[in-house]
Structures are given as C-alpha cells and as structure tokens.
Short mmCIF file of C-alpha atoms in Angstrom, two decimals:
data_model
loop_
_atom_site.label_atom_id
_atom_site.label_comp_id
_atom_site.label_asym_id
_atom_site.label_seq_id
_atom_site.Cartn_x
_atom_site.Cartn_y
_atom_site.Cartn_z
CA UNK A 1 117.00 81.49 47.51
CA UNK A 2 113.89 82.77 49.46
CA UNK A 3 111.82 80.26 47.75
CA UNK A 4 114.03 77.26 48.21
CA UNK A 5 112.21 74.23 50.00
CA UNK A 6 113.06 73.52 53.59
CA UNK A 7 114.31 70.16 52.53
CA UNK A 8 117.06 71.88 50.53
CA UNK A 9 117.96 73.98 53.60
CA UNK A 10 118.35 71.15 55.86
CA UNK A 11 120.34 69.27 53.29
CA UNK A 12 123.12 72.15 53.48
CA UNK A 13 126.21 71.66 55.91
CA UNK A 14 125.54 71.80 59.49
CA UNK A 15 127.76 75.23 59.52
CA UNK A 16 125.14 76.81 57.07
CA UNK A 17 122.24 75.52 58.79
CA UNK A 18 123.56 76.99 62.19
CA UNK A 19 124.23 80.33 60.60
CA UNK A 20 120.60 80.34 59.23
CA UNK A 21 119.09 79.63 62.64
CA UNK A 22 121.09 82.44 64.19
CA UNK A 23 120.24 84.81 61.76
CA UNK A 24 116.40 83.97 62.03
CA UNK A 25 116.71 84.49 65.73
CA UNK A 26 118.34 87.76 65.17
CA UNK A 27 115.60 89.15 62.91
CA UNK A 28 113.04 87.75 65.42
CA UNK A 29 114.46 89.58 68.18
CA UNK A 30 114.77 92.86 66.16
CA UNK A 31 111.20 92.54 65.30
CA UNK A 32 109.92 91.60 68.73
CA UNK A 33 112.36 93.55 71.00
CA UNK A 34 110.04 96.70 70.90
CA UNK A 35 107.12 94.67 71.77
CA UNK A 36 108.93 92.94 74.86
CA UNK A 37 110.30 96.41 76.00
CA UNK A 38 106.90 97.86 75.73
CA UNK A 39 105.57 94.97 77.87
CA UNK A 40 108.34 95.57 80.44
CA UNK A 41 107.51 99.42 80.55
CA UNK A 42 103.90 98.64 80.91
CA UNK A 43 104.66 96.35 83.89
CA UNK A 44 106.64 98.89 85.50
CA UNK A 45 104.11 101.74 84.97
CA UNK A 46 101.50 99.62 87.00
CA UNK A 47 103.20 100.92 90.21
CA UNK A 48 101.17 103.46 91.71
CA UNK A 49 104.01 105.86 92.24
CA UNK A 50 107.19 106.74 90.47
CA UNK A 51 110.33 108.60 91.90
CA UNK A 52 110.46 111.95 90.33
CA UNK A 53 113.79 112.56 88.04
CA UNK A 54 115.70 115.71 88.45
CA UNK A 55 113.91 117.59 85.74
CA UNK A 56 110.57 116.79 87.53
CA UNK A 57 112.00 117.84 90.72
CA UNK A 58 113.29 121.10 89.30
CA UNK A 59 109.70 121.83 87.95
CA UNK A 60 107.90 120.97 91.34
CA UNK A 61 110.14 123.54 93.05
CA UNK A 62 109.37 126.26 90.10
CA UNK A 63 105.60 125.59 90.60
CA UNK A 64 105.77 125.62 94.32
CA UNK A 65 107.77 128.83 94.72
CA UNK A 66 105.41 130.49 92.05
CA UNK A 67 102.42 129.61 94.22
CA UNK A 68 103.79 131.24 97.25
CA UNK A 69 104.50 134.40 95.32
CA UNK A 70 108.35 134.20 94.76
CA UNK A 71 109.57 136.50 91.92
CA UNK A 72 110.23 134.96 88.73
CA UNK A 73 113.91 135.59 88.72
CA UNK A 74 114.11 133.95 92.32
CA UNK A 75 111.98 130.96 90.94
CA UNK A 76 114.30 130.30 88.11
CA UNK A 77 117.42 130.58 90.20
CA UNK A 78 115.92 128.04 92.96
CA UNK A 79 114.90 125.62 90.01
CA UNK A 80 118.14 125.86 88.40
CA UNK A 81 119.86 125.24 92.06
CA UNK A 82 117.89 122.12 92.64
CA UNK A 83 118.80 120.92 89.06
CA UNK A 84 122.49 121.42 89.72
CA UNK A 85 122.64 119.97 93.07
CA UNK A 86 120.84 116.58 91.81
CA UNK A 87 123.01 116.42 88.77
CA UNK A 88 126.31 117.20 90.54
CA UNK A 89 126.08 114.22 92.99
CA UNK A 90 123.91 111.58 94.45
CA UNK A 91 122.41 113.79 97.09
CA UNK A 92 119.24 113.28 99.05
CA UNK A 93 116.55 114.93 96.91
CA UNK A 94 114.38 115.59 100.12
CA UNK A 95 117.20 117.43 101.71
CA UNK A 96 118.02 119.49 98.68
CA UNK A 97 114.12 120.23 98.14
CA UNK A 98 113.76 121.50 101.75
CA UNK A 99 117.14 123.46 101.88
CA UNK A 100 116.28 125.27 98.74
CA UNK A 101 112.69 126.22 99.50
CA UNK A 102 113.45 127.31 102.98
CA UNK A 103 115.40 130.15 101.46
CA UNK A 104 112.33 131.39 99.89
CA UNK A 105 109.57 130.36 102.15
CA UNK A 106 109.34 131.89 105.87
CA UNK A 107 107.14 129.17 107.06
CA UNK A 108 109.28 126.45 105.91
CA UNK A 109 112.26 128.17 107.40
CA UNK A 110 110.31 128.67 110.61
CA UNK A 111 109.62 124.87 110.80
CA UNK A 112 113.10 123.75 109.87
CA UNK A 113 114.71 126.15 112.43
CA UNK A 114 112.54 124.86 115.18
CA UNK A 115 113.27 121.38 114.18
CA UNK A 116 116.96 121.98 114.60
CA UNK A 117 116.33 123.36 118.00
CA UNK A 118 113.52 121.00 119.36
CA UNK A 119 112.50 118.37 117.14
CA UNK A 120 109.77 117.04 119.39
CA UNK A 121 108.40 120.62 119.68
CA UNK A 122 108.44 120.99 115.93
CA UNK A 123 106.53 117.69 115.43
CA UNK A 124 103.86 118.62 118.03
CA UNK A 125 103.38 122.05 116.41
CA UNK A 126 102.17 120.52 112.97
CA UNK A 127 99.14 119.22 114.96
CA UNK A 128 96.04 121.44 114.28
CA UNK A 129 95.00 120.81 117.99
CA UNK A 130 98.26 122.72 119.34
CA UNK A 131 97.61 126.29 120.23
CA UNK A 132 101.06 127.18 118.62
CA UNK A 133 100.19 125.47 115.47
CA UNK A 134 102.24 125.96 112.30
CA UNK A 135 99.92 125.66 109.61
CA UNK A 136 101.86 123.99 106.99
CA UNK A 137 98.53 123.32 105.08
CA UNK A 138 98.71 126.78 103.70
CA UNK A 139 101.80 125.69 101.52
CA UNK A 140 101.19 124.40 97.95
CA UNK A 141 100.57 120.65 97.65
CA UNK A 142 103.96 119.43 96.67
CA UNK A 143 105.89 121.51 99.06
CA UNK A 144 103.42 120.68 101.96
CA UNK A 145 103.85 117.09 101.21
CA UNK A 146 107.68 117.20 100.87
CA UNK A 147 107.93 119.44 104.44
CA UNK A 148 105.71 116.87 106.25
CA UNK A 149 107.72 113.89 104.70
CA UNK A 150 110.98 115.48 105.79
CA UNK A 151 109.74 116.38 109.43
CA UNK A 152 108.21 112.92 109.82
CA UNK A 153 111.46 111.17 108.35
CA UNK A 154 113.54 113.05 111.19
CA UNK A 155 110.89 112.25 113.90
CA UNK A 156 111.21 108.58 112.94
CA UNK A 157 114.89 108.58 113.22
CA UNK A 158 114.46 110.06 116.66
CA UNK A 159 111.89 107.35 117.58
CA UNK A 160 109.14 109.87 118.08
CA UNK A 161 106.60 107.88 116.27
CA UNK A 162 103.48 109.64 117.50
CA UNK A 163 104.65 113.01 116.41
CA UNK A 164 105.81 111.53 113.07
CA UNK A 165 102.40 109.94 112.44
CA UNK A 166 100.83 113.40 112.83
CA UNK A 167 103.16 114.92 110.56
CA UNK A 168 102.80 112.69 107.44
CA UNK A 169 99.56 110.54 108.12
CA UNK A 170 97.54 112.10 105.25
CA UNK A 171 100.59 112.89 102.72
CA UNK A 172 99.90 111.41 99.41
CA UNK A 173 103.31 109.91 98.26
CA UNK A 174 102.96 111.15 94.65
CA UNK A 175 102.96 114.87 95.93
CA UNK A 176 106.19 114.32 97.84
CA UNK A 177 109.64 115.26 96.29
CA UNK A 178 110.62 111.69 97.55
CA UNK A 179 107.68 109.22 97.47
CA UNK A 180 110.02 106.47 98.49
CA UNK A 181 111.06 108.15 101.70
CA UNK A 182 107.17 108.82 102.42
CA UNK A 183 106.26 105.22 101.95
CA UNK A 184 109.28 103.82 103.74
CA UNK A 185 109.29 105.91 106.86
CA UNK A 186 105.56 106.18 107.28
CA UNK A 187 105.58 102.39 107.07
CA UNK A 188 108.29 102.08 109.66
CA UNK A 189 106.10 104.39 111.86
CA UNK A 190 102.90 102.10 111.54
CA UNK A 191 105.23 99.29 112.14
CA UNK A 192 106.71 100.61 115.36
CA UNK A 193 103.29 101.67 116.81
CA UNK A 194 102.02 98.06 115.85
CA UNK A 195 99.39 99.33 113.27
CA UNK A 196 99.81 96.26 111.30
CA UNK A 197 97.22 96.76 108.40
CA UNK A 198 98.49 100.40 107.83
CA UNK A 199 102.15 99.24 107.99
CA UNK A 200 101.56 96.54 105.39
CA UNK A 201 99.77 98.92 103.06
CA UNK A 202 102.52 101.33 102.73
CA UNK A 203 105.42 98.88 102.84
CA UNK A 204 103.90 96.59 100.01
CA UNK A 205 102.99 99.97 98.11
CA UNK A 206 106.79 100.73 98.39
CA UNK A 207 107.92 97.44 97.15
CA UNK A 208 105.62 97.97 94.08
CA UNK A 209 108.57 100.11 92.50
CA UNK A 210 111.75 98.43 93.84
CA UNK A 211 113.76 99.85 90.72
CA UNK A 212 113.26 103.54 92.21
CA UNK A 213 113.88 102.63 95.67
CA UNK A 214 117.26 102.64 97.65
CA UNK A 215 118.42 99.06 98.28
CA UNK A 216 118.28 99.71 102.11
CA UNK A 217 114.59 100.76 101.86
CA UNK A 218 113.55 97.66 99.96
CA UNK A 219 115.44 95.28 102.10
CA UNK A 220 114.19 96.61 105.41
CA UNK A 221 110.63 96.96 104.07
CA UNK A 222 110.54 93.16 103.09
CA UNK A 223 112.07 92.50 106.61
CA UNK A 224 109.31 94.67 108.42
CA UNK A 225 106.44 93.13 106.41
CA UNK A 226 107.64 89.63 107.29
CA UNK A 227 108.05 90.54 110.73
CA UNK A 228 104.49 92.27 111.44
CA UNK A 229 102.47 89.87 109.03
CA UNK A 230 102.11 87.01 111.86
CA UNK A 231 101.35 89.23 114.48
CA UNK A 232 98.06 88.32 116.37
CA UNK A 233 96.15 90.33 118.99
CA UNK A 234 96.43 89.27 122.61
CA UNK A 235 99.45 87.27 121.68
CA UNK A 236 102.54 87.10 123.69
CA UNK A 237 104.29 88.54 120.61
CA UNK A 238 101.97 91.60 120.86
CA UNK A 239 102.62 91.91 124.63
CA UNK A 240 106.30 91.95 124.00
CA UNK A 241 106.18 94.61 121.50
CA UNK A 242 103.89 96.76 123.70
CA UNK A 243 106.41 96.34 126.58
CA UNK A 244 109.17 97.55 124.21
CA UNK A 245 106.98 100.69 123.08
CA UNK A 246 106.55 101.59 126.74
CA UNK A 247 110.05 101.29 127.45
CA UNK A 248 110.89 103.64 124.44
CA UNK A 249 108.37 105.98 125.87
CA UNK A 250 109.96 105.88 129.13
CA UNK A 251 113.22 106.31 127.83
CA UNK A 252 112.01 109.51 126.07
CA UNK A 253 110.83 110.87 129.65
CA UNK A 254 107.30 110.21 129.23
CA UNK A 255 104.95 109.08 131.90
CA UNK A 256 101.61 110.55 130.76
CA UNK A 257 98.26 109.00 130.62
CA UNK A 258 99.00 107.44 127.29
CA UNK A 259 101.89 105.64 128.73
CA UNK A 260 99.91 104.41 131.95
CA UNK A 261 97.13 103.21 129.75
CA UNK A 262 99.42 101.11 127.66
CA UNK A 263 100.97 99.72 131.13
CA UNK A 264 97.38 98.75 131.94
CA UNK A 265 96.77 97.14 128.61
CA UNK A 266 99.83 94.95 129.06
CA UNK A 267 98.79 93.71 132.56
CA UNK A 268 95.24 92.91 131.43
CA UNK A 269 96.53 91.04 128.35
CA UNK A 270 99.00 89.20 130.70
CA UNK A 271 96.25 88.36 133.09
CA UNK A 272 94.21 87.01 130.35
CA UNK A 273 96.76 84.91 129.27
CA UNK A 274 97.73 83.48 132.44
CA UNK A 275 94.15 82.73 133.26
CA UNK A 276 93.94 80.74 130.00
CA UNK A 277 97.17 78.84 131.08
CA UNK A 278 95.63 78.05 134.41
CA UNK A 279 92.17 76.96 133.01
CA UNK A 280 94.20 74.74 130.65
CA UNK A 281 96.20 73.10 133.38
CA UNK A 282 93.06 72.74 135.63
CA UNK A 283 91.33 70.82 132.79
CA UNK A 284 94.24 68.68 132.20
CA UNK A 285 94.41 67.82 135.93
CA UNK A 286 90.57 66.87 136.08
CA UNK A 287 91.06 64.75 133.07
CA UNK A 288 94.18 62.93 134.78
CA UNK A 289 91.91 62.61 137.90
CA UNK A 290 89.17 61.07 135.93
CA UNK A 291 91.59 58.73 134.31
CA UNK A 292 93.16 57.40 137.63
CA UNK A 293 89.43 57.20 139.18
CA UNK A 294 88.53 55.03 136.41
CA UNK A 295 91.52 52.97 136.49
CA UNK A 296 90.97 52.44 140.34
CA UNK A 297 87.47 51.34 139.84
CA UNK A 298 88.53 48.63 137.31
CA UNK A 299 91.17 47.38 139.66
CA UNK A 300 88.87 47.11 142.46
CA UNK A 301 86.09 45.30 140.47
CA UNK A 302 88.79 42.77 139.08
CA UNK A 303 90.12 41.84 142.71
CA UNK A 304 86.73 42.41 144.77
CA UNK A 305 86.48 40.13 147.88
CA UNK A 306 83.22 38.52 149.03
CA UNK A 307 80.95 40.66 150.93
CA UNK A 308 80.67 40.28 154.55
CA UNK A 309 77.61 39.31 156.53
CA UNK A 310 75.32 41.94 157.34
CA UNK A 311 75.06 41.02 161.16
CA UNK A 312 79.05 41.04 161.27
CA UNK A 313 80.84 43.89 162.19
CA UNK A 314 83.99 44.92 160.23
CA UNK A 315 87.16 44.61 161.85
CA UNK A 316 89.90 47.13 161.95
CA UNK A 317 92.57 48.49 164.13
CA UNK A 318 92.22 52.11 163.29
CA UNK A 319 91.10 54.73 165.78
CA UNK A 320 88.72 56.43 163.40
CA UNK A 321 90.46 59.86 163.47
CA UNK A 322 90.94 61.92 160.35
CA UNK A 323 93.17 64.91 159.48
CA UNK A 324 91.41 68.20 159.45
CA UNK A 325 92.00 69.84 156.14
CA UNK A 326 92.47 73.57 155.85
CA UNK A 327 90.50 74.90 152.99
CA UNK A 328 91.34 78.57 152.18
CA UNK A 329 91.60 81.02 149.07
CA UNK A 330 95.27 81.19 148.34
CA UNK A 331 96.80 84.62 147.82
CA UNK A 332 98.55 85.61 144.67
CA UNK A 333 97.75 86.20 141.00
CA UNK A 334 95.21 83.50 140.00
CA UNK A 335 94.13 80.65 142.13
CA UNK A 336 96.89 77.97 141.48
CA UNK A 337 99.48 77.26 144.00
CA UNK A 338 102.78 79.10 143.66
CA UNK A 339 104.71 76.27 142.18
CA UNK A 340 101.98 75.64 139.62
CA UNK A 341 101.50 79.43 138.86
CA UNK A 342 105.37 79.58 138.24
CA UNK A 343 105.18 76.77 136.03
CA UNK A 344 102.28 78.40 134.01
CA UNK A 345 104.50 81.66 133.74
CA UNK A 346 107.29 79.48 132.25
CA UNK A 347 105.11 77.80 130.04
CA UNK A 348 103.98 81.16 128.46
CA UNK A 349 107.45 82.18 127.32
CA UNK A 350 108.88 78.59 126.79
CA UNK A 351 109.04 78.70 123.11
CA UNK A 352 109.85 82.36 122.78
CA UNK A 353 113.27 83.96 122.18
CA UNK A 354 115.40 84.96 125.10
CA UNK A 355 114.88 88.59 124.78
CA UNK A 356 110.93 87.97 125.21
CA UNK A 357 111.51 86.03 128.49
CA UNK A 358 113.79 88.71 129.63
CA UNK A 359 111.17 91.36 128.86
CA UNK A 360 108.66 89.46 130.86
CA UNK A 361 110.71 88.86 133.86
CA UNK A 362 111.95 92.40 134.01
CA UNK A 363 108.26 93.67 133.72
CA UNK A 364 107.16 91.28 136.67
CA UNK A 365 110.16 92.32 138.62
CA UNK A 366 109.11 96.01 138.18
CA UNK A 367 105.53 95.52 139.17
CA UNK A 368 106.76 93.59 142.40
CA UNK A 369 108.93 96.47 143.36
CA UNK A 370 106.11 98.89 142.79
CA UNK A 371 103.64 96.80 144.88
CA UNK A 372 105.92 96.62 147.70
#
C-alpha cells in the first residue's frame, strides 16, 4: 500500500482520502512538534531575565544565609520555610524572602524594623553619604538585591521616589528574588521623576518576559511607556508634570532647595514658552499690517486724483492739531498689552486636558499671591 501511486489514492472514496489527509497531518505534527516547541522555548529564553521558581528561590536563600555565617541547620530550616511558603499559596516571593532572611540577618532585621517605624528615614540611610548609613552592600549579592528591591518598592508606594531611586538604582534584576518587581517599581520611579530614557529601558525590559509578570505589571508598564514616550523637553506637558512633582513634594512637607530649584525651572520654562507665543503674535501682527499697507497702496494708486499745481495751496478745514500719543513701557510679564497677554496664555493651554489648564491657573494664582 505504501507504494501505490498517487492516482490510486486520489481515486478512492472522499472519506478515505480525508482520513488519509488527517493521518498525514497528525504524523507531521508528531514529527515537527518538538521542533516548534524548541523554537518557542528559544524565543522565550531571549528575554534578558527570568522569574525564579520556588526551587531557585529556596536555593538563593540557602546560599545567602550560608554566606553570612548562618549555621547549616538554620540554613536548611530557612530554605525549607521559603519552599513551603511559596508552594502553599500564591504569596509575594519578595515578602517571603525578606521575612525569612530577617530572622537570620541582624542587618536586614534592622532595616526592616526601621522601615516599619520611619520609611523615609530607612530610605535615606541606605545612601552611602548619610552619616547614619546602613551598609547593605556587605550583604551577599542576592540578599542585597532583594533587600534593596523590597525597600525601593515600599518607597515607591509611598511616593518617596528620590529615596527609592537611591535604594535600587544599581540593582541587577537577575540578582533579585523578584526581578519583575525590580524592573516595574524602578521603571515607575523613573517615570514619576521624568527620567524618560531610564524609564523606557526598565519598562521595555520588563515586557520582554510578560509570561513571568503579573498582569497588573504588564498592563501598567505598557501604559507608562505610551505615556512618557511622547514627552518633549520644554513642552507644556513637561511643565505640567514638573508642577505635579512639586505639588507631591510640598504635600510630603518638603520645601528645601531642591523644591525651590524645580519651582524656578517651571517659571523659566513658562517664561520661555510665553515669549515664544508673544513673538509669534507680533510676527502675525506685522504680517497683517504689511498686508493691509499693501492693499491700501493698491487702492490709492487705482483711484489717484490729478496732482495740484505747485503754486496753489491745498485747501482744508482742519486746524492742524494732532493727538499726542503716550509711549511708555507697559508693566507685566512680557511686553504685550494685558488683553493680548491673556490671549497668549490661553493659547498655551487651549488644546490641553482640563487638569493641565487648572494646574497652570492654580500655579499663576500662587505666584500672584506670593508676589503681593
């Protein structure tokens, strides 16, 4: 049967032919299935990071505690605890890793306890320039990366982005017990601080491996990338975001030099933007005047009267007096009259969402109040 010609097979009943096609398809799938699966696995492995499974996390705990001098018995107890906790439920791997390690590392316990008491202080004390510095760099690589990620995550949730950035700026995600959390929360931190390039790098790296990410991470990361990608320097969008950042800092009770510098940056950028609007309006006015002047000259030439004799004085009933015009520099921001300056400010925010316009109006009211 295997040697029968194709014509013989085609001459069989439609049912037999259909069964033959299905059989051939099944054989092809059986032969090529491993190849297709291997290709899919190779594609997935192209991601620069992988989320560790429960066995890997248990081994990370074992190696970290051994490196800090924990007894072999306690190491195995801790590793088993991590394994059991992760297998028992869908708990946060980062929380489990930190909660387990703090029982065996005084430094981790100190930092976690401080964070519970004063999160902002804990964040500032991982900075090497702080006189009361808690040197987490002495911890093993995996434990250090996990502690920094955990602290950075808590700081981001509290909108303490500056401290968060210090906590996990230099963390390599592949060393962390939760690489997805490292990339997501650090990307969110960069996004909030308007560090566009760094935010896109972290968030796009997170999206390399969506299958290992919680859905809330991937969806929010996609939104953040789409939100910050069009951001341009000195745009009204950037100015509005700077205003939001200053508002956040003031709500946190901060009025230091850093906040004042950002306020001044907002004023400078707005001044530059308003000057550009004023220049555009002046150019438009000049063009309109030139057009009107050209039209007037054309009309006068078309209906020009005959010239008078040189010896004849021109008649006229006027007294010859003219109004004296007052020429002086107007006060205010810019050189345009108040009405035109108001129109320029309206044009700045004309095409923007309502919350942008409200932010600008509120900011100028604040400046007017402080100036008075």
